[in-house]
Structure formats: C-alpha cells, structure tokens
Amino acid sequence: MSDNKRFAGKVAFITGAASGIGRATAIAFAAEGARVAVLDRTEDFLAETADAVKKAGAEVLVIACDVSQPEQVEAAVSRVVETFGQLDIAFNNAGVENKAAPVHEIELAEWDRILDINLRGTFVCMKHELAQMVRQGSGVIVNTSSGAGVRGVAGGASYTASKHAIIGLTKAAALDYAKQNIRVNAVLPGNIETPMMDRFTDGDIQKAIDLEPVGRLGKPEEIADAVLWMSADLGAFVTGAAVSVDGGWSL
C-alpha cells in the first residue's frame, strides 16, 4: 500500500468484513486514511477486523448487520452517517457460497438463501447507500461479483446466477447515477485464500489452485488493491466496469 493517504477524510462502508477480502479491504482503507465502518452478521465476528483497523491508525465503527434483512441495512447506513457525517465509499462484499449440486437437485430454500444474501443483499445495500450519496452529491460503490459472474460453474447454479446478476445490477446503476458524481463498479475475484474457499473445497485447496492458470490462489490483499483503485481518484473515469482479478481463471 502507498503512504500518500488517498482516502484521508473519507468514510468507507464494508460489508462481509469479518474475514478474507472484506477484512483485507477494511485494513487497506484504514492504512490510507479512511474512517471505516465494518459490517458482518455479528459483532463478535468483527473483533479481529476492528483491532486491525485500529492498528492501521483509523477510526472504526463496528455494526452487526445481516444484509438479507433490509431494516438492518437501512439502520446501518443511518448509523454510519450519524457517526461520521457522510458515506463516501461502499464495498458491498457480503456473500455466501452454495452447496454444490446440479440444478434439478437444488432445494428452493437453498436457492433463496443464496440469492437473498448475494443479490438481494447487494441491491438493498445499494438502495440505501445511493440514497445517501445522492443527498451528499458524490460517492463510489464497488460490488463483489466473481469470476463466476462471467462464466459457468458446474454445481454452482445459484451462486453463479447471483454473481452474473450483480454485474447487471452494477452496470444499470452506473448509468442511473453517472451524471450525479456517483460511480458504481464490480470486482470479480477468482480463487482467493479465504475461509470461503476453505469451505468450498472442503479443505482441499489444491483443487482450487489447479483451476488457476497462474498456478496459485490470489490473496485478499490483491482484491483490496483493486477495490481501492476503483474507489480512488485514479479510477475517476471508471464506472459500470466489471474488473476481473482472478489469475486468468475466467478466460
């Protein structure tokens, strides 16, 4: 990370911040001067992230929030604005993986669980974030899609559908707000060293490594770097983009 404090005076709002990509991005924003709101389903999950953000020298606000619950999202956005006075950057990163199964074996409840968190949760977060950004006249949103948002994944129809849809949602919103000084982009991680990847592979990480053309998993910090670039002035002419950071996996 650079030392020029690109986000001094800014407020970053990060969902799914308890571990992995969310935690790495929270720390990265903190290291570059932002005040950071970290969100996950329970405050207990967020303790290590909050400590790391503080060690990076930033103010941190810890919020328990389940993005599948609209009232919790609305309350979380309001709390950030009440505490920090603004909301400059939102990283909508909360998401879950599906239980691998072919389409005809997917239970409706499982389909709904994945779509409620990954897609509906992203929409609800955007709805309330964008309302605040319109009021203040500026803002940046980055949504977490996936390499699975631009390719098929056997056994992963619900996850793949949710991640494809996030890209469409991102592109539509980018056009809705392009003239209001609000940018909306998506980052598409590949196979990354995270607890989700451990769960998805049942601990057999080599299976994921074998899928990567570059021969290794990505690091959460590499995704964080991409998110910060899209959120900074260097990315000021980028909106509606779906940026793959996946070692060539989606090619």
PDB file of C-alpha atoms in Angstrom:
ATOM      1  CA  MET A   1       0.000   0.000   0.000  1.00  0.00           C
ATOM      2  CA  SER A   2       1.117   3.547  -0.632  1.00  0.00           C
ATOM      3  CA  ASP A   3       1.747   6.092   2.104  1.00  0.00           C
ATOM      4  CA  ASN A   4       0.001   9.044   0.490  1.00  0.00           C
ATOM      5  CA  LYS A   5      -3.286   8.641   2.398  1.00  0.00           C
ATOM      6  CA  ARG A   6      -5.510   8.645  -0.681  1.00  0.00           C
ATOM      7  CA  PHE A   7      -8.624   8.410   1.473  1.00  0.00           C
ATOM      8  CA  ALA A   8      -7.929  10.977   4.187  1.00  0.00           C
ATOM      9  CA  GLY A   9     -11.249  12.486   5.265  1.00  0.00           C
ATOM     10  CA  LYS A  10     -13.262   9.747   3.558  1.00  0.00           C
ATOM     11  CA  VAL A  11     -15.644   7.212   5.085  1.00  0.00           C
ATOM     12  CA  ALA A  12     -15.653   3.608   3.826  1.00  0.00           C
ATOM     13  CA  PHE A  13     -18.524   1.194   4.489  1.00  0.00           C
ATOM     14  CA  ILE A  14     -17.624  -2.502   4.100  1.00  0.00           C
ATOM     15  CA  THR A  15     -19.943  -5.495   4.359  1.00  0.00           C
ATOM     16  CA  GLY A  16     -18.699  -9.027   4.886  1.00  0.00           C
ATOM     17  CA  ALA A  17     -15.787  -7.512   6.775  1.00  0.00           C
ATOM     18  CA  ALA A  18     -15.182 -10.219   9.363  1.00  0.00           C
ATOM     19  CA  SER A  19     -12.582 -12.104   7.317  1.00  0.00           C
ATOM     20  CA  GLY A  20     -10.990 -12.619   3.928  1.00  0.00           C
ATOM     21  CA  ILE A  21     -11.450  -9.955   1.267  1.00  0.00           C
ATOM     22  CA  GLY A  22     -13.637  -7.747   3.463  1.00  0.00           C
ATOM     23  CA  ARG A  23     -11.118  -7.653   6.284  1.00  0.00           C
ATOM     24  CA  ALA A  24      -8.179  -7.006   3.948  1.00  0.00           C
ATOM     25  CA  THR A  25     -10.034  -4.152   2.275  1.00  0.00           C
ATOM     26  CA  ALA A  26     -11.027  -2.572   5.584  1.00  0.00           C
ATOM     27  CA  ILE A  27      -7.391  -2.592   6.688  1.00  0.00           C
ATOM     28  CA  ALA A  28      -6.272  -1.176   3.336  1.00  0.00           C
ATOM     29  CA  PHE A  29      -8.713   1.733   3.532  1.00  0.00           C
ATOM     30  CA  ALA A  30      -7.656   2.389   7.118  1.00  0.00           C
ATOM     31  CA  ALA A  31      -3.975   2.438   6.174  1.00  0.00           C
ATOM     32  CA  GLU A  32      -4.716   5.101   3.597  1.00  0.00           C
ATOM     33  CA  GLY A  33      -6.576   7.455   5.905  1.00  0.00           C
ATOM     34  CA  ALA A  34     -10.248   6.479   5.738  1.00  0.00           C
ATOM     35  CA  ARG A  35     -12.583   6.126   8.662  1.00  0.00           C
ATOM     36  CA  VAL A  36     -14.052   2.656   8.326  1.00  0.00           C
ATOM     37  CA  ALA A  37     -17.398   1.059   9.151  1.00  0.00           C
ATOM     38  CA  VAL A  38     -17.109  -2.732   9.227  1.00  0.00           C
ATOM     39  CA  LEU A  39     -20.206  -4.889   8.986  1.00  0.00           C
ATOM     40  CA  ASP A  40     -20.951  -8.578   9.355  1.00  0.00           C
ATOM     41  CA  ARG A  41     -23.683 -10.700  10.856  1.00  0.00           C
ATOM     42  CA  THR A  42     -22.466 -10.415  14.455  1.00  0.00           C
ATOM     43  CA  GLU A  43     -20.141  -8.029  16.242  1.00  0.00           C
ATOM     44  CA  ASP A  44     -18.181 -10.984  17.652  1.00  0.00           C
ATOM     45  CA  PHE A  45     -17.087 -11.949  14.135  1.00  0.00           C
ATOM     46  CA  LEU A  46     -15.724  -8.438  13.601  1.00  0.00           C
ATOM     47  CA  ALA A  47     -13.435  -8.141  16.633  1.00  0.00           C
ATOM     48  CA  GLU A  48     -10.204  -9.076  14.837  1.00  0.00           C
ATOM     49  CA  THR A  49     -11.005  -6.827  11.893  1.00  0.00           C
ATOM     50  CA  ALA A  50     -11.767  -3.901  14.182  1.00  0.00           C
ATOM     51  CA  ASP A  51      -8.490  -4.390  16.063  1.00  0.00           C
ATOM     52  CA  ALA A  52      -6.538  -4.474  12.788  1.00  0.00           C
ATOM     53  CA  VAL A  53      -8.242  -1.305  11.530  1.00  0.00           C
ATOM     54  CA  LYS A  54      -7.347   0.480  14.760  1.00  0.00           C
ATOM     55  CA  LYS A  55      -3.733  -0.686  14.484  1.00  0.00           C
ATOM     56  CA  ALA A  56      -3.670   0.823  10.990  1.00  0.00           C
ATOM     57  CA  GLY A  57      -4.489   4.159  12.611  1.00  0.00           C
ATOM     58  CA  ALA A  58      -8.131   4.613  11.678  1.00  0.00           C
ATOM     59  CA  GLU A  59     -11.407   5.210  13.465  1.00  0.00           C
ATOM     60  CA  VAL A  60     -13.625   2.155  13.191  1.00  0.00           C
ATOM     61  CA  LEU A  61     -17.344   1.632  13.638  1.00  0.00           C
ATOM     62  CA  VAL A  62     -18.465  -1.955  14.211  1.00  0.00           C
ATOM     63  CA  ILE A  63     -22.005  -2.814  13.115  1.00  0.00           C
ATOM     64  CA  ALA A  64     -23.803  -6.140  13.312  1.00  0.00           C
ATOM     65  CA  CYS A  65     -25.795  -6.373  10.092  1.00  0.00           C
ATOM     66  CA  ASP A  66     -27.338  -9.207   8.107  1.00  0.00           C
ATOM     67  CA  VAL A  67     -27.644  -7.851   4.562  1.00  0.00           C
ATOM     68  CA  SER A  68     -30.603 -10.146   3.892  1.00  0.00           C
ATOM     69  CA  GLN A  69     -32.568  -8.078   6.438  1.00  0.00           C
ATOM     70  CA  PRO A  70     -33.477  -4.711   4.841  1.00  0.00           C
ATOM     71  CA  GLU A  71     -34.259  -2.972   8.120  1.00  0.00           C
ATOM     72  CA  GLN A  72     -30.795  -3.816   9.432  1.00  0.00           C
ATOM     73  CA  VAL A  73     -29.153  -2.399   6.317  1.00  0.00           C
ATOM     74  CA  GLU A  74     -31.145   0.822   6.474  1.00  0.00           C
ATOM     75  CA  ALA A  75     -30.265   1.215  10.159  1.00  0.00           C
ATOM     76  CA  ALA A  76     -26.580   0.540   9.456  1.00  0.00           C
ATOM     77  CA  VAL A  77     -26.328   3.213   6.765  1.00  0.00           C
ATOM     78  CA  SER A  78     -28.098   5.697   9.039  1.00  0.00           C
ATOM     79  CA  ARG A  79     -25.737   4.880  11.900  1.00  0.00           C
ATOM     80  CA  VAL A  80     -22.662   5.466   9.727  1.00  0.00           C
ATOM     81  CA  VAL A  81     -23.949   8.859   8.623  1.00  0.00           C
ATOM     82  CA  GLU A  82     -24.905   9.807  12.189  1.00  0.00           C
ATOM     83  CA  THR A  83     -21.444   8.806  13.425  1.00  0.00           C
ATOM     84  CA  PHE A  84     -19.185  10.049  10.639  1.00  0.00           C
ATOM     85  CA  GLY A  85     -21.406  12.586   8.867  1.00  0.00           C
ATOM     86  CA  GLN A  86     -21.084  11.051   5.402  1.00  0.00           C
ATOM     87  CA  LEU A  87     -20.675   7.879   3.367  1.00  0.00           C
ATOM     88  CA  ASP A  88     -18.119   8.216   0.589  1.00  0.00           C
ATOM     89  CA  ILE A  89     -17.282   4.634  -0.398  1.00  0.00           C
ATOM     90  CA  ALA A  90     -19.289   1.427  -0.085  1.00  0.00           C
ATOM     91  CA  PHE A  91     -17.819  -2.003  -0.697  1.00  0.00           C
ATOM     92  CA  ASN A  92     -20.703  -4.465  -0.893  1.00  0.00           C
ATOM     93  CA  ASN A  93     -18.781  -7.644  -0.266  1.00  0.00           C
ATOM     94  CA  ALA A  94     -21.060  -9.826   1.888  1.00  0.00           C
ATOM     95  CA  GLY A  95     -21.823 -13.141   0.250  1.00  0.00           C
ATOM     96  CA  VAL A  96     -22.060 -16.885   0.727  1.00  0.00           C
ATOM     97  CA  GLU A  97     -21.218 -19.943  -1.332  1.00  0.00           C
ATOM     98  CA  ASN A  98     -23.777 -22.543  -2.381  1.00  0.00           C
ATOM     99  CA  LYS A  99     -23.926 -26.239  -1.586  1.00  0.00           C
ATOM    100  CA  ALA A 100     -22.679 -27.889  -4.774  1.00  0.00           C
ATOM    101  CA  ALA A 101     -25.494 -29.619  -6.685  1.00  0.00           C
ATOM    102  CA  PRO A 102     -26.832 -29.902 -10.232  1.00  0.00           C
ATOM    103  CA  VAL A 103     -29.801 -27.666 -10.971  1.00  0.00           C
ATOM    104  CA  HIS A 104     -32.536 -30.311 -10.577  1.00  0.00           C
ATOM    105  CA  GLU A 105     -31.268 -31.161  -7.083  1.00  0.00           C
ATOM    106  CA  ILE A 106     -31.146 -27.597  -5.738  1.00  0.00           C
ATOM    107  CA  GLU A 107     -33.659 -27.103  -2.946  1.00  0.00           C
ATOM    108  CA  LEU A 108     -35.759 -23.952  -3.293  1.00  0.00           C
ATOM    109  CA  ALA A 109     -34.780 -22.865   0.215  1.00  0.00           C
ATOM    110  CA  GLU A 110     -31.097 -23.109  -0.720  1.00  0.00           C
ATOM    111  CA  TRP A 111     -31.668 -21.130  -3.933  1.00  0.00           C
ATOM    112  CA  ASP A 112     -33.475 -18.432  -1.958  1.00  0.00           C
ATOM    113  CA  ARG A 113     -30.719 -18.312   0.689  1.00  0.00           C
ATOM    114  CA  ILE A 114     -28.003 -17.655  -1.879  1.00  0.00           C
ATOM    115  CA  LEU A 115     -29.993 -15.080  -3.840  1.00  0.00           C
ATOM    116  CA  ASP A 116     -31.250 -13.323  -0.695  1.00  0.00           C
ATOM    117  CA  ILE A 117     -27.742 -12.716   0.607  1.00  0.00           C
ATOM    118  CA  ASN A 118     -25.677 -12.338  -2.537  1.00  0.00           C
ATOM    119  CA  LEU A 119     -28.050 -10.481  -4.865  1.00  0.00           C
ATOM    120  CA  ARG A 120     -30.909  -9.061  -2.836  1.00  0.00           C
ATOM    121  CA  GLY A 121     -28.480  -8.076  -0.089  1.00  0.00           C
ATOM    122  CA  THR A 122     -26.312  -6.200  -2.571  1.00  0.00           C
ATOM    123  CA  PHE A 123     -29.376  -4.441  -4.002  1.00  0.00           C
ATOM    124  CA  VAL A 124     -30.679  -3.414  -0.574  1.00  0.00           C
ATOM    125  CA  CYS A 125     -27.256  -2.080   0.425  1.00  0.00           C
ATOM    126  CA  MET A 126     -27.006  -0.113  -2.821  1.00  0.00           C
ATOM    127  CA  LYS A 127     -30.510   1.283  -2.412  1.00  0.00           C
ATOM    128  CA  HIS A 128     -29.689   2.905   0.927  1.00  0.00           C
ATOM    129  CA  GLU A 129     -26.086   3.811   0.101  1.00  0.00           C
ATOM    130  CA  LEU A 130     -27.133   5.509  -3.125  1.00  0.00           C
ATOM    131  CA  ALA A 131     -29.873   7.483  -1.405  1.00  0.00           C
ATOM    132  CA  GLN A 132     -27.236   8.957   0.922  1.00  0.00           C
ATOM    133  CA  MET A 133     -24.754   9.560  -1.902  1.00  0.00           C
ATOM    134  CA  VAL A 134     -27.398  11.410  -3.915  1.00  0.00           C
ATOM    135  CA  ARG A 135     -28.084  13.630  -0.910  1.00  0.00           C
ATOM    136  CA  GLN A 136     -24.411  14.477  -0.474  1.00  0.00           C
ATOM    137  CA  GLY A 137     -23.695  14.746  -4.200  1.00  0.00           C
ATOM    138  CA  SER A 138     -20.934  12.142  -4.569  1.00  0.00           C
ATOM    139  CA  GLY A 139     -19.875   8.603  -3.837  1.00  0.00           C
ATOM    140  CA  VAL A 140     -18.334   5.373  -5.041  1.00  0.00           C
ATOM    141  CA  ILE A 141     -19.727   1.848  -4.818  1.00  0.00           C
ATOM    142  CA  VAL A 142     -17.837  -1.371  -5.530  1.00  0.00           C
ATOM    143  CA  ASN A 143     -19.775  -4.633  -5.548  1.00  0.00           C
ATOM    144  CA  THR A 144     -18.196  -8.063  -5.188  1.00  0.00           C
ATOM    145  CA  SER A 145     -19.172 -10.303  -8.069  1.00  0.00           C
ATOM    146  CA  SER A 146     -16.880 -13.192  -9.050  1.00  0.00           C
ATOM    147  CA  GLY A 147     -15.176 -14.882 -11.926  1.00  0.00           C
ATOM    148  CA  ALA A 148     -18.359 -16.964 -11.682  1.00  0.00           C
ATOM    149  CA  GLY A 149     -20.175 -13.822 -12.796  1.00  0.00           C
ATOM    150  CA  VAL A 150     -18.824 -14.217 -16.343  1.00  0.00           C
ATOM    151  CA  ARG A 151     -18.589 -17.994 -16.733  1.00  0.00           C
ATOM    152  CA  GLY A 152     -20.454 -21.123 -15.699  1.00  0.00           C
ATOM    153  CA  VAL A 153     -19.526 -23.226 -12.697  1.00  0.00           C
ATOM    154  CA  ALA A 154     -20.710 -26.828 -12.567  1.00  0.00           C
ATOM    155  CA  GLY A 155     -22.727 -27.465  -9.426  1.00  0.00           C
ATOM    156  CA  GLY A 156     -22.937 -23.756  -8.692  1.00  0.00           C
ATOM    157  CA  ALA A 157     -26.076 -22.502 -10.426  1.00  0.00           C
ATOM    158  CA  SER A 158     -27.388 -20.372  -7.564  1.00  0.00           C
ATOM    159  CA  TYR A 159     -24.039 -18.752  -6.795  1.00  0.00           C
ATOM    160  CA  THR A 160     -23.290 -18.245 -10.482  1.00  0.00           C
ATOM    161  CA  ALA A 161     -26.720 -16.727 -11.130  1.00  0.00           C
ATOM    162  CA  SER A 162     -26.309 -14.319  -8.223  1.00  0.00           C
ATOM    163  CA  LYS A 163     -22.876 -13.189  -9.371  1.00  0.00           C
ATOM    164  CA  HIS A 164     -23.954 -12.717 -13.001  1.00  0.00           C
ATOM    165  CA  ALA A 165     -26.884 -10.641 -11.757  1.00  0.00           C
ATOM    166  CA  ILE A 166     -24.646  -8.427  -9.609  1.00  0.00           C
ATOM    167  CA  ILE A 167     -22.774  -7.399 -12.745  1.00  0.00           C
ATOM    168  CA  GLY A 168     -26.033  -6.448 -14.467  1.00  0.00           C
ATOM    169  CA  LEU A 169     -27.180  -4.522 -11.390  1.00  0.00           C
ATOM    170  CA  THR A 170     -23.838  -2.718 -11.268  1.00  0.00           C
ATOM    171  CA  LYS A 171     -23.999  -1.681 -14.914  1.00  0.00           C
ATOM    172  CA  ALA A 172     -27.582  -0.422 -14.666  1.00  0.00           C
ATOM    173  CA  ALA A 173     -26.847   1.577 -11.518  1.00  0.00           C
ATOM    174  CA  ALA A 174     -23.721   3.069 -13.084  1.00  0.00           C
ATOM    175  CA  LEU A 175     -25.906   4.540 -15.835  1.00  0.00           C
ATOM    176  CA  ASP A 176     -28.576   5.715 -13.391  1.00  0.00           C
ATOM    177  CA  TYR A 177     -26.077   7.804 -11.395  1.00  0.00           C
ATOM    178  CA  ALA A 178     -23.338   8.669 -13.912  1.00  0.00           C
ATOM    179  CA  LYS A 179     -24.320  12.341 -14.044  1.00  0.00           C
ATOM    180  CA  GLN A 180     -24.607  12.646 -10.256  1.00  0.00           C
ATOM    181  CA  ASN A 181     -20.920  12.210  -9.456  1.00  0.00           C
ATOM    182  CA  ILE A 182     -21.519   8.645  -8.267  1.00  0.00           C
ATOM    183  CA  ARG A 183     -19.575   5.713  -9.722  1.00  0.00           C
ATOM    184  CA  VAL A 184     -20.587   2.044  -9.455  1.00  0.00           C
ATOM    185  CA  ASN A 185     -18.245  -0.816 -10.363  1.00  0.00           C
ATOM    186  CA  ALA A 186     -17.795  -4.510  -9.640  1.00  0.00           C
ATOM    187  CA  VAL A 187     -14.720  -6.522  -8.737  1.00  0.00           C
ATOM    188  CA  LEU A 188     -14.583 -10.152  -9.883  1.00  0.00           C
ATOM    189  CA  PRO A 189     -12.258 -12.213  -7.672  1.00  0.00           C
ATOM    190  CA  GLY A 190     -11.030 -15.601  -8.759  1.00  0.00           C
ATOM    191  CA  ASN A 191      -9.955 -18.328  -6.343  1.00  0.00           C
ATOM    192  CA  ILE A 192      -8.717 -16.451  -3.281  1.00  0.00           C
ATOM    193  CA  GLU A 193      -7.165 -17.574   0.018  1.00  0.00           C
ATOM    194  CA  THR A 194     -10.221 -17.083   2.232  1.00  0.00           C
ATOM    195  CA  PRO A 195     -12.330 -19.066   4.708  1.00  0.00           C
ATOM    196  CA  MET A 196     -14.991 -19.338   1.991  1.00  0.00           C
ATOM    197  CA  MET A 197     -12.513 -21.100  -0.284  1.00  0.00           C
ATOM    198  CA  ASP A 198     -11.629 -23.494   2.549  1.00  0.00           C
ATOM    199  CA  ARG A 199     -15.306 -24.354   2.939  1.00  0.00           C
ATOM    200  CA  PHE A 200     -15.937 -24.640  -0.783  1.00  0.00           C
ATOM    201  CA  THR A 201     -13.058 -27.093  -1.285  1.00  0.00           C
ATOM    202  CA  ASP A 202     -13.604 -28.979   1.996  1.00  0.00           C
ATOM    203  CA  GLY A 203     -10.054 -28.000   2.895  1.00  0.00           C
ATOM    204  CA  ASP A 204      -8.520 -29.402  -0.305  1.00  0.00           C
ATOM    205  CA  ILE A 205      -7.076 -26.096  -1.509  1.00  0.00           C
ATOM    206  CA  GLN A 206      -5.069 -27.808  -4.244  1.00  0.00           C
ATOM    207  CA  LYS A 207      -8.344 -28.297  -6.146  1.00  0.00           C
ATOM    208  CA  ALA A 208      -8.713 -24.524  -6.352  1.00  0.00           C
ATOM    209  CA  ILE A 209      -5.046 -23.962  -7.182  1.00  0.00           C
ATOM    210  CA  ASP A 210      -5.363 -26.385 -10.092  1.00  0.00           C
ATOM    211  CA  LEU A 211      -8.102 -24.178 -11.579  1.00  0.00           C
ATOM    212  CA  GLU A 212      -5.847 -21.119 -11.682  1.00  0.00           C
ATOM    213  CA  PRO A 213      -3.793 -20.561 -14.870  1.00  0.00           C
ATOM    214  CA  VAL A 214      -1.176 -18.706 -12.807  1.00  0.00           C
ATOM    215  CA  GLY A 215      -0.736 -21.738 -10.542  1.00  0.00           C
ATOM    216  CA  ARG A 216      -1.617 -20.152  -7.215  1.00  0.00           C
ATOM    217  CA  LEU A 217      -4.516 -18.701  -5.280  1.00  0.00           C
ATOM    218  CA  GLY A 218      -4.978 -14.969  -5.099  1.00  0.00           C
ATOM    219  CA  LYS A 219      -4.503 -13.079  -1.855  1.00  0.00           C
ATOM    220  CA  PRO A 220      -7.280 -10.998  -0.254  1.00  0.00           C
ATOM    221  CA  GLU A 221      -4.915  -8.020  -0.330  1.00  0.00           C
ATOM    222  CA  GLU A 222      -4.749  -8.248  -4.126  1.00  0.00           C
ATOM    223  CA  ILE A 223      -8.508  -7.816  -4.326  1.00  0.00           C
ATOM    224  CA  ALA A 224      -8.291  -4.954  -1.830  1.00  0.00           C
ATOM    225  CA  ASP A 225      -5.785  -3.189  -4.080  1.00  0.00           C
ATOM    226  CA  ALA A 226      -8.262  -3.349  -6.968  1.00  0.00           C
ATOM    227  CA  VAL A 227     -11.115  -2.047  -4.824  1.00  0.00           C
ATOM    228  CA  LEU A 228      -9.020   0.885  -3.618  1.00  0.00           C
ATOM    229  CA  TRP A 229      -8.005   1.757  -7.166  1.00  0.00           C
ATOM    230  CA  MET A 230     -11.647   1.808  -8.277  1.00  0.00           C
ATOM    231  CA  SER A 231     -12.534   3.935  -5.252  1.00  0.00           C
ATOM    232  CA  ALA A 232      -9.720   6.470  -5.657  1.00  0.00           C
ATOM    233  CA  ASP A 233      -9.229   9.445  -7.956  1.00  0.00           C
ATOM    234  CA  LEU A 234      -7.072   7.254 -10.215  1.00  0.00           C
ATOM    235  CA  GLY A 235     -10.265   5.405 -11.097  1.00  0.00           C
ATOM    236  CA  ALA A 236     -12.350   8.526 -11.622  1.00  0.00           C
ATOM    237  CA  PHE A 237     -13.195   7.694 -15.260  1.00  0.00           C
ATOM    238  CA  VAL A 238     -14.253   4.132 -14.448  1.00  0.00           C
ATOM    239  CA  THR A 239     -17.914   3.331 -13.906  1.00  0.00           C
ATOM    240  CA  GLY A 240     -20.014   0.328 -14.845  1.00  0.00           C
ATOM    241  CA  ALA A 241     -16.894  -1.818 -15.090  1.00  0.00           C
ATOM    242  CA  ALA A 242     -16.604  -5.470 -14.098  1.00  0.00           C
ATOM    243  CA  VAL A 243     -12.929  -5.870 -13.268  1.00  0.00           C
ATOM    244  CA  SER A 244     -11.588  -9.432 -13.149  1.00  0.00           C
ATOM    245  CA  VAL A 245      -8.826 -10.077 -10.610  1.00  0.00           C
ATOM    246  CA  ASP A 246      -8.618 -13.825 -10.989  1.00  0.00           C
ATOM    247  CA  GLY A 247      -5.275 -15.020 -12.358  1.00  0.00           C
ATOM    248  CA  GLY A 248      -6.889 -15.801 -15.700  1.00  0.00           C
ATOM    249  CA  TRP A 249      -9.493 -18.195 -14.264  1.00  0.00           C
ATOM    250  CA  SER A 250     -12.442 -16.652 -16.118  1.00  0.00           C
ATOM    251  CA  LEU A 251     -10.761 -16.530 -19.543  1.00  0.00           C
TER     252      LEU A 251
END
